[in-house]
PDB file of C-alpha atoms in Angstrom:
ATOM      1  CA  UNK A   1     -19.183 -68.284 -20.447  1.00 45.00           C
ATOM      2  CA  UNK A   2     -18.086 -68.723 -24.241  1.00 47.00           C
ATOM      3  CA  UNK A   3     -14.554 -67.747 -23.023  1.00 49.00           C
ATOM      4  CA  UNK A   4     -14.276 -70.555 -20.592  1.00 46.00           C
ATOM      5  CA  UNK A   5     -14.868 -73.169 -23.202  1.00 52.00           C
ATOM      6  CA  UNK A   6     -11.150 -73.064 -24.398  1.00 54.00           C
ATOM      7  CA  UNK A   7     -10.013 -73.321 -20.609  1.00 53.00           C
ATOM      8  CA  UNK A   8     -11.938 -76.699 -20.574  1.00 57.00           C
ATOM      9  CA  UNK A   9     -13.986 -75.559 -17.650  1.00 55.00           C
ATOM     10  CA  UNK A  10     -17.023 -77.664 -16.564  1.00 61.00           C
ATOM     11  CA  UNK A  11     -20.026 -75.745 -18.180  1.00 64.00           C
ATOM     12  CA  UNK A  12     -22.284 -77.442 -15.878  1.00 68.00           C
ATOM     13  CA  UNK A  13     -20.657 -75.800 -12.840  1.00 62.00           C
ATOM     14  CA  UNK A  14     -22.378 -72.491 -11.682  1.00 64.00           C
ATOM     15  CA  UNK A  15     -20.473 -69.519 -13.007  1.00 61.00           C
ATOM     16  CA  UNK A  16     -20.552 -66.037 -11.765  1.00 57.00           C
ATOM     17  CA  UNK A  17     -19.096 -62.711 -13.073  1.00 60.00           C
ATOM     18  CA  UNK A  18     -18.279 -60.098 -10.483  1.00 57.00           C
ATOM     19  CA  UNK A  19     -17.598 -56.385 -11.311  1.00 57.00           C
ATOM     20  CA  UNK A  20     -14.578 -54.120 -10.360  1.00 71.00           C
ATOM     21  CA  UNK A  21     -14.822 -52.422  -6.878  1.00 63.00           C
ATOM     22  CA  UNK A  22     -13.540 -49.310  -5.373  1.00 71.00           C
ATOM     23  CA  UNK A  23     -12.874 -48.156  -1.909  1.00 70.00           C
ATOM     24  CA  UNK A  24     -15.606 -45.301  -1.455  1.00 70.00           C
ATOM     25  CA  UNK A  25     -14.714 -44.670   2.103  1.00 53.00           C
ATOM     26  CA  UNK A  26     -11.186 -43.809   1.316  1.00 55.00           C
ATOM     27  CA  UNK A  27     -11.834 -40.875  -1.038  1.00 52.00           C
ATOM     28  CA  UNK A  28     -10.337 -37.612   0.323  1.00 48.00           C
ATOM     29  CA  UNK A  29     -12.170 -34.708   1.826  1.00 53.00           C
ATOM     30  CA  UNK A  30      -9.371 -32.061   2.153  1.00 52.00           C
ATOM     31  CA  UNK A  31     -10.300 -28.710   0.309  1.00 54.00           C
ATOM     32  CA  UNK A  32      -9.494 -28.661  -3.424  1.00 61.00           C
ATOM     33  CA  UNK A  33      -6.502 -26.506  -4.650  1.00 58.00           C
ATOM     34  CA  UNK A  34      -7.396 -23.338  -6.525  1.00 59.00           C
ATOM     35  CA  UNK A  35      -6.001 -24.688  -9.896  1.00 69.00           C
ATOM     36  CA  UNK A  36      -8.710 -25.908 -12.336  1.00 84.00           C
ATOM     37  CA  UNK A  37      -7.296 -28.695 -14.448  1.00 95.00           C
ATOM     38  CA  UNK A  38      -8.391 -31.567 -16.694  1.00 97.00           C
ATOM     39  CA  UNK A  39      -7.249 -34.975 -15.690  1.00 97.00           C
ATOM     40  CA  UNK A  40      -6.489 -38.076 -17.643  1.00 96.00           C
ATOM     41  CA  UNK A  41      -5.413 -41.066 -15.586  1.00 92.00           C
ATOM     42  CA  UNK A  42      -4.404 -44.481 -16.712  1.00 81.00           C
ATOM     43  CA  UNK A  43      -2.633 -46.539 -19.240  1.00 75.00           C
ATOM     44  CA  UNK A  44      -1.936 -48.198 -21.650  1.00 63.00           C
ATOM     45  CA  UNK A  45      -1.959 -44.907 -23.754  1.00 71.00           C
ATOM     46  CA  UNK A  46      -2.487 -46.426 -27.082  1.00 76.00           C
ATOM     47  CA  UNK A  47      -5.986 -47.378 -25.741  1.00 84.00           C
ATOM     48  CA  UNK A  48      -6.542 -44.137 -23.865  1.00 89.00           C
ATOM     49  CA  UNK A  49      -6.805 -41.566 -26.797  1.00 93.00           C
ATOM     50  CA  UNK A  50      -4.370 -39.134 -25.138  1.00 94.00           C
ATOM     51  CA  UNK A  51      -3.722 -37.453 -28.363  1.00 95.00           C
ATOM     52  CA  UNK A  52      -7.379 -36.833 -29.014  1.00 96.00           C
ATOM     53  CA  UNK A  53      -7.689 -35.123 -25.648  1.00 97.00           C
ATOM     54  CA  UNK A  54      -4.622 -32.982 -26.364  1.00 97.00           C
ATOM     55  CA  UNK A  55      -6.247 -31.850 -29.421  1.00 97.00           C
ATOM     56  CA  UNK A  56      -9.726 -31.140 -27.920  1.00 98.00           C
ATOM     57  CA  UNK A  57      -7.991 -29.014 -25.218  1.00 98.00           C
ATOM     58  CA  UNK A  58      -6.292 -27.090 -27.933  1.00 97.00           C
ATOM     59  CA  UNK A  59      -9.795 -26.286 -29.523  1.00 97.00           C
ATOM     60  CA  UNK A  60     -11.247 -24.772 -26.184  1.00 97.00           C
ATOM     61  CA  UNK A  61     -12.101 -21.154 -26.421  1.00 95.00           C
ATOM     62  CA  UNK A  62     -10.499 -20.422 -22.986  1.00 92.00           C
ATOM     63  CA  UNK A  63      -6.999 -22.022 -22.282  1.00 91.00           C
ATOM     64  CA  UNK A  64      -7.005 -25.161 -19.911  1.00 95.00           C
ATOM     65  CA  UNK A  65      -4.283 -26.977 -18.059  1.00 96.00           C
ATOM     66  CA  UNK A  66      -4.078 -30.746 -18.698  1.00 97.00           C
ATOM     67  CA  UNK A  67      -2.810 -33.267 -16.172  1.00 97.00           C
ATOM     68  CA  UNK A  68      -1.766 -36.647 -17.505  1.00 95.00           C
ATOM     69  CA  UNK A  69      -0.911 -39.490 -14.991  1.00 93.00           C
ATOM     70  CA  UNK A  70       0.631 -42.850 -16.220  1.00 86.00           C
ATOM     71  CA  UNK A  71       3.544 -43.507 -18.413  1.00 83.00           C
ATOM     72  CA  UNK A  72       4.655 -45.384 -21.576  1.00 81.00           C
ATOM     73  CA  UNK A  73       6.607 -45.467 -24.826  1.00 85.00           C
ATOM     74  CA  UNK A  74       4.370 -42.739 -26.337  1.00 89.00           C
ATOM     75  CA  UNK A  75       5.186 -40.084 -23.641  1.00 91.00           C
ATOM     76  CA  UNK A  76       7.809 -38.305 -25.820  1.00 92.00           C
ATOM     77  CA  UNK A  77       5.741 -38.138 -28.846  1.00 94.00           C
ATOM     78  CA  UNK A  78       2.719 -36.804 -26.625  1.00 94.00           C
ATOM     79  CA  UNK A  79       5.167 -34.181 -25.101  1.00 95.00           C
ATOM     80  CA  UNK A  80       6.181 -33.045 -28.511  1.00 97.00           C
ATOM     81  CA  UNK A  81       2.523 -32.725 -29.620  1.00 97.00           C
ATOM     82  CA  UNK A  82       1.741 -30.703 -26.512  1.00 97.00           C
ATOM     83  CA  UNK A  83       4.506 -28.501 -27.510  1.00 97.00           C
ATOM     84  CA  UNK A  84       3.547 -28.235 -31.026  1.00 97.00           C
ATOM     85  CA  UNK A  85       0.003 -27.285 -30.140  1.00 97.00           C
ATOM     86  CA  UNK A  86       0.764 -24.918 -27.304  1.00 97.00           C
ATOM     87  CA  UNK A  87      -1.149 -26.974 -24.621  1.00 97.00           C
ATOM     88  CA  UNK A  88       0.203 -26.771 -21.267  1.00 97.00           C
ATOM     89  CA  UNK A  89       0.299 -30.199 -19.849  1.00 96.00           C
ATOM     90  CA  UNK A  90       1.866 -31.770 -16.764  1.00 96.00           C
ATOM     91  CA  UNK A  91       2.979 -35.590 -17.212  1.00 94.00           C
ATOM     92  CA  UNK A  92       3.213 -37.077 -13.690  1.00 94.00           C
ATOM     93  CA  UNK A  93       4.377 -40.651 -14.836  1.00 90.00           C
ATOM     94  CA  UNK A  94       3.398 -43.518 -12.493  1.00 90.00           C
ATOM     95  CA  UNK A  95       1.774 -42.534  -9.150  1.00 92.00           C
ATOM     96  CA  UNK A  96       1.270 -44.454  -5.979  1.00 91.00           C
ATOM     97  CA  UNK A  97      -2.251 -44.725  -4.613  1.00 86.00           C
ATOM     98  CA  UNK A  98      -1.973 -41.692  -2.319  1.00 88.00           C
ATOM     99  CA  UNK A  99      -0.597 -39.430  -4.996  1.00 92.00           C
ATOM    100  CA  UNK A 100      -3.216 -40.718  -7.638  1.00 90.00           C
ATOM    101  CA  UNK A 101      -6.192 -40.061  -4.996  1.00 88.00           C
ATOM    102  CA  UNK A 102      -4.747 -36.481  -4.315  1.00 89.00           C
ATOM    103  CA  UNK A 103      -4.666 -35.666  -7.976  1.00 92.00           C
ATOM    104  CA  UNK A 104      -8.130 -37.036  -8.677  1.00 92.00           C
ATOM    105  CA  UNK A 105      -9.594 -35.095  -5.678  1.00 89.00           C
ATOM    106  CA  UNK A 106      -8.119 -31.782  -6.878  1.00 91.00           C
ATOM    107  CA  UNK A 107      -8.985 -31.973 -10.582  1.00 94.00           C
ATOM    108  CA  UNK A 108     -11.885 -29.925 -12.206  1.00 94.00           C
ATOM    109  CA  UNK A 109     -12.961 -32.837 -14.266  1.00 96.00           C
ATOM    110  CA  UNK A 110     -11.638 -36.002 -15.719  1.00 97.00           C
ATOM    111  CA  UNK A 111     -11.571 -37.376 -19.181  1.00 97.00           C
ATOM    112  CA  UNK A 112     -11.431 -41.013 -20.468  1.00 96.00           C
ATOM    113  CA  UNK A 113     -11.140 -40.597 -24.240  1.00 95.00           C
ATOM    114  CA  UNK A 114     -10.628 -44.239 -25.040  1.00 93.00           C
ATOM    115  CA  UNK A 115     -10.346 -45.478 -28.544  1.00 92.00           C
ATOM    116  CA  UNK A 116     -10.511 -48.611 -30.640  1.00 87.00           C
ATOM    117  CA  UNK A 117      -7.375 -50.183 -32.092  1.00 79.00           C
ATOM    118  CA  UNK A 118      -7.036 -50.975 -35.715  1.00 78.00           C
ATOM    119  CA  UNK A 119      -7.566 -54.670 -34.837  1.00 79.00           C
ATOM    120  CA  UNK A 120     -10.796 -53.768 -32.999  1.00 79.00           C
ATOM    121  CA  UNK A 121      -9.420 -54.034 -29.479  1.00 78.00           C
ATOM    122  CA  UNK A 122     -11.015 -51.801 -26.796  1.00 80.00           C
ATOM    123  CA  UNK A 123     -10.777 -51.464 -22.937  1.00 77.00           C
ATOM    124  CA  UNK A 124     -13.384 -53.307 -20.815  1.00 74.00           C
ATOM    125  CA  UNK A 125     -14.522 -51.309 -17.945  1.00 74.00           C
ATOM    126  CA  UNK A 126     -11.546 -49.285 -16.599  1.00 79.00           C
ATOM    127  CA  UNK A 127     -11.532 -49.303 -12.728  1.00 86.00           C
ATOM    128  CA  UNK A 128     -10.417 -45.617 -13.051  1.00 89.00           C
ATOM    129  CA  UNK A 129     -14.031 -44.693 -14.177  1.00 93.00           C
ATOM    130  CA  UNK A 130     -15.348 -45.835 -10.833  1.00 91.00           C
ATOM    131  CA  UNK A 131     -12.599 -44.334  -8.982  1.00 91.00           C
ATOM    132  CA  UNK A 132     -13.248 -40.701 -10.509  1.00 94.00           C
ATOM    133  CA  UNK A 133     -17.061 -41.140  -9.680  1.00 94.00           C
ATOM    134  CA  UNK A 134     -16.273 -42.055  -6.199  1.00 91.00           C
ATOM    135  CA  UNK A 135     -14.161 -38.907  -5.676  1.00 91.00           C
ATOM    136  CA  UNK A 136     -17.116 -36.722  -6.875  1.00 91.00           C
ATOM    137  CA  UNK A 137     -15.515 -35.655 -10.153  1.00 93.00           C
ATOM    138  CA  UNK A 138     -17.498 -35.015 -13.258  1.00 96.00           C
ATOM    139  CA  UNK A 139     -16.353 -37.457 -15.962  1.00 97.00           C
ATOM    140  CA  UNK A 140     -16.330 -37.477 -19.860  1.00 98.00           C
ATOM    141  CA  UNK A 141     -15.784 -40.917 -21.438  1.00 97.00           C
ATOM    142  CA  UNK A 142     -15.848 -42.376 -24.831  1.00 96.00           C
ATOM    143  CA  UNK A 143     -18.951 -44.450 -25.803  1.00 95.00           C
ATOM    144  CA  UNK A 144     -16.960 -47.478 -26.102  1.00 93.00           C
ATOM    145  CA  UNK A 145     -16.351 -50.953 -24.513  1.00 88.00           C
ATOM    146  CA  UNK A 146     -17.494 -51.310 -20.918  1.00 87.00           C
ATOM    147  CA  UNK A 147     -17.898 -47.436 -20.584  1.00 92.00           C
ATOM    148  CA  UNK A 148     -20.842 -47.344 -22.704  1.00 92.00           C
ATOM    149  CA  UNK A 149     -22.521 -49.973 -20.518  1.00 90.00           C
ATOM    150  CA  UNK A 150     -21.751 -48.414 -16.996  1.00 91.00           C
ATOM    151  CA  UNK A 151     -21.854 -44.784 -18.212  1.00 95.00           C
ATOM    152  CA  UNK A 152     -25.300 -43.054 -18.490  1.00 96.00           C
ATOM    153  CA  UNK A 153     -25.133 -40.168 -20.775  1.00 97.00           C
ATOM    154  CA  UNK A 154     -25.857 -36.712 -19.227  1.00 97.00           C
ATOM    155  CA  UNK A 155     -26.612 -38.521 -15.841  1.00 97.00           C
ATOM    156  CA  UNK A 156     -23.505 -40.002 -14.311  1.00 97.00           C
ATOM    157  CA  UNK A 157     -21.156 -38.970 -17.111  1.00 98.00           C
ATOM    158  CA  UNK A 158     -21.021 -37.485 -20.597  1.00 98.00           C
ATOM    159  CA  UNK A 159     -20.386 -40.031 -23.413  1.00 98.00           C
ATOM    160  CA  UNK A 160     -18.677 -38.873 -26.620  1.00 98.00           C
ATOM    161  CA  UNK A 161     -17.875 -40.789 -29.873  1.00 96.00           C
ATOM    162  CA  UNK A 162     -14.334 -42.123 -29.573  1.00 95.00           C
ATOM    163  CA  UNK A 163     -11.691 -40.447 -31.478  1.00 95.00           C
ATOM    164  CA  UNK A 164     -13.516 -37.261 -31.954  1.00 97.00           C
ATOM    165  CA  UNK A 165     -11.845 -34.122 -30.523  1.00 98.00           C
ATOM    166  CA  UNK A 166     -14.524 -31.782 -31.524  1.00 98.00           C
ATOM    167  CA  UNK A 167     -16.979 -33.831 -29.392  1.00 98.00           C
ATOM    168  CA  UNK A 168     -14.596 -33.771 -26.283  1.00 97.00           C
ATOM    169  CA  UNK A 169     -14.214 -30.218 -26.528  1.00 98.00           C
ATOM    170  CA  UNK A 170     -17.976 -29.621 -26.762  1.00 98.00           C
ATOM    171  CA  UNK A 171     -18.319 -31.802 -23.592  1.00 98.00           C
ATOM    172  CA  UNK A 172     -15.568 -30.008 -21.533  1.00 97.00           C
ATOM    173  CA  UNK A 173     -17.117 -26.623 -22.519  1.00 97.00           C
ATOM    174  CA  UNK A 174     -20.577 -27.850 -21.487  1.00 97.00           C
ATOM    175  CA  UNK A 175     -19.417 -28.898 -17.999  1.00 96.00           C
ATOM    176  CA  UNK A 176     -17.628 -25.673 -17.498  1.00 95.00           C
ATOM    177  CA  UNK A 177     -20.608 -23.441 -18.471  1.00 95.00           C
ATOM    178  CA  UNK A 178     -23.491 -25.468 -16.865  1.00 97.00           C
ATOM    179  CA  UNK A 179     -23.191 -25.870 -13.088  1.00 95.00           C
ATOM    180  CA  UNK A 180     -26.579 -27.628 -12.864  1.00 96.00           C
ATOM    181  CA  UNK A 181     -25.279 -30.366 -15.134  1.00 97.00           C
ATOM    182  CA  UNK A 182     -21.975 -30.610 -13.470  1.00 96.00           C
ATOM    183  CA  UNK A 183     -23.570 -31.050 -10.050  1.00 94.00           C
ATOM    184  CA  UNK A 184     -25.910 -33.741 -11.340  1.00 96.00           C
ATOM    185  CA  UNK A 185     -22.980 -35.512 -12.927  1.00 96.00           C
ATOM    186  CA  UNK A 186     -21.326 -35.553  -9.545  1.00 94.00           C
ATOM    187  CA  UNK A 187     -24.241 -36.629  -7.451  1.00 94.00           C
ATOM    188  CA  UNK A 188     -25.546 -39.274  -9.977  1.00 96.00           C
ATOM    189  CA  UNK A 189     -21.868 -40.547 -10.485  1.00 95.00           C
ATOM    190  CA  UNK A 190     -21.196 -40.932  -6.913  1.00 92.00           C
ATOM    191  CA  UNK A 191     -24.395 -42.936  -6.434  1.00 93.00           C
ATOM    192  CA  UNK A 192     -23.042 -45.246  -9.262  1.00 93.00           C
ATOM    193  CA  UNK A 193     -19.750 -45.613  -7.662  1.00 90.00           C
ATOM    194  CA  UNK A 194     -21.425 -46.656  -4.328  1.00 86.00           C
ATOM    195  CA  UNK A 195     -22.978 -49.667  -6.122  1.00 85.00           C
ATOM    196  CA  UNK A 196     -19.364 -50.933  -6.616  1.00 80.00           C
ATOM    197  CA  UNK A 197     -18.036 -50.136  -2.972  1.00 79.00           C
ATOM    198  CA  UNK A 198     -15.824 -52.894  -2.113  1.00 67.00           C
ATOM    199  CA  UNK A 199     -17.874 -53.773   0.893  1.00 69.00           C
ATOM    200  CA  UNK A 200     -21.007 -54.210  -1.243  1.00 64.00           C
ATOM    201  CA  UNK A 201     -19.257 -56.437  -3.882  1.00 62.00           C
ATOM    202  CA  UNK A 202     -17.403 -58.462  -1.313  1.00 70.00           C
ATOM    203  CA  UNK A 203     -20.727 -59.268   0.550  1.00 71.00           C
ATOM    204  CA  UNK A 204     -22.230 -60.447  -2.934  1.00 61.00           C
ATOM    205  CA  UNK A 205     -18.945 -62.467  -3.480  1.00 62.00           C
ATOM    206  CA  UNK A 206     -19.215 -64.108  -0.067  1.00 65.00           C
ATOM    207  CA  UNK A 207     -22.922 -64.889  -0.553  1.00 64.00           C
ATOM    208  CA  UNK A 208     -22.051 -66.669  -3.774  1.00 63.00           C
ATOM    209  CA  UNK A 209     -19.323 -68.669  -2.066  1.00 64.00           C
ATOM    210  CA  UNK A 210     -21.922 -69.835   0.557  1.00 64.00           C
ATOM    211  CA  UNK A 211     -24.594 -70.647  -1.879  1.00 70.00           C
ATOM    212  CA  UNK A 212     -23.283 -70.669  -5.381  1.00 64.00           C
ATOM    213  CA  UNK A 213     -26.693 -71.592  -7.081  1.00 62.00           C
TER     214      UNK A 213
END
């Protein structure tokens, strides 16, 4: 509500904040590919901690393949970092909705290693978090911004300290080694995503439009 004051919005009017939503019914059901890869999806990359994830993958006891979707001015530097560290990484650039959904469906796990900028800026709650959960993908996310509010550590995701490649490496290793944990993250994560299904959220919005009080 404080953010509305500079906009000169009448503070006596009823105000409602609605969350992001995802199309649960649209996630893919075709068989996964045999390739086990780690996915990072989204932009801007300066908030996503891409370099932190690359460092974490380098630390893994067993080599892993990394896929990064999105684009930006940091791409050349990140490609050089992967080459320097010997990390096998596929940069996909911008993807349309169908290709993005297929990539999410096929990944083994996904990481959102978001960081805080030097000015203290962080992400809110990235929609990609809900998209990943809706596809039944185990997710590792930074304990930062809206992620720490929506994410429940060791239940619907694993939360790690931002900017810590060692913590990311440990979380990746844990999901790989503990099938019971992996299944719990997938099951609970999907339940979380269902709370933000577009049909559910639009019904709430419709109700508030009819009766705003």
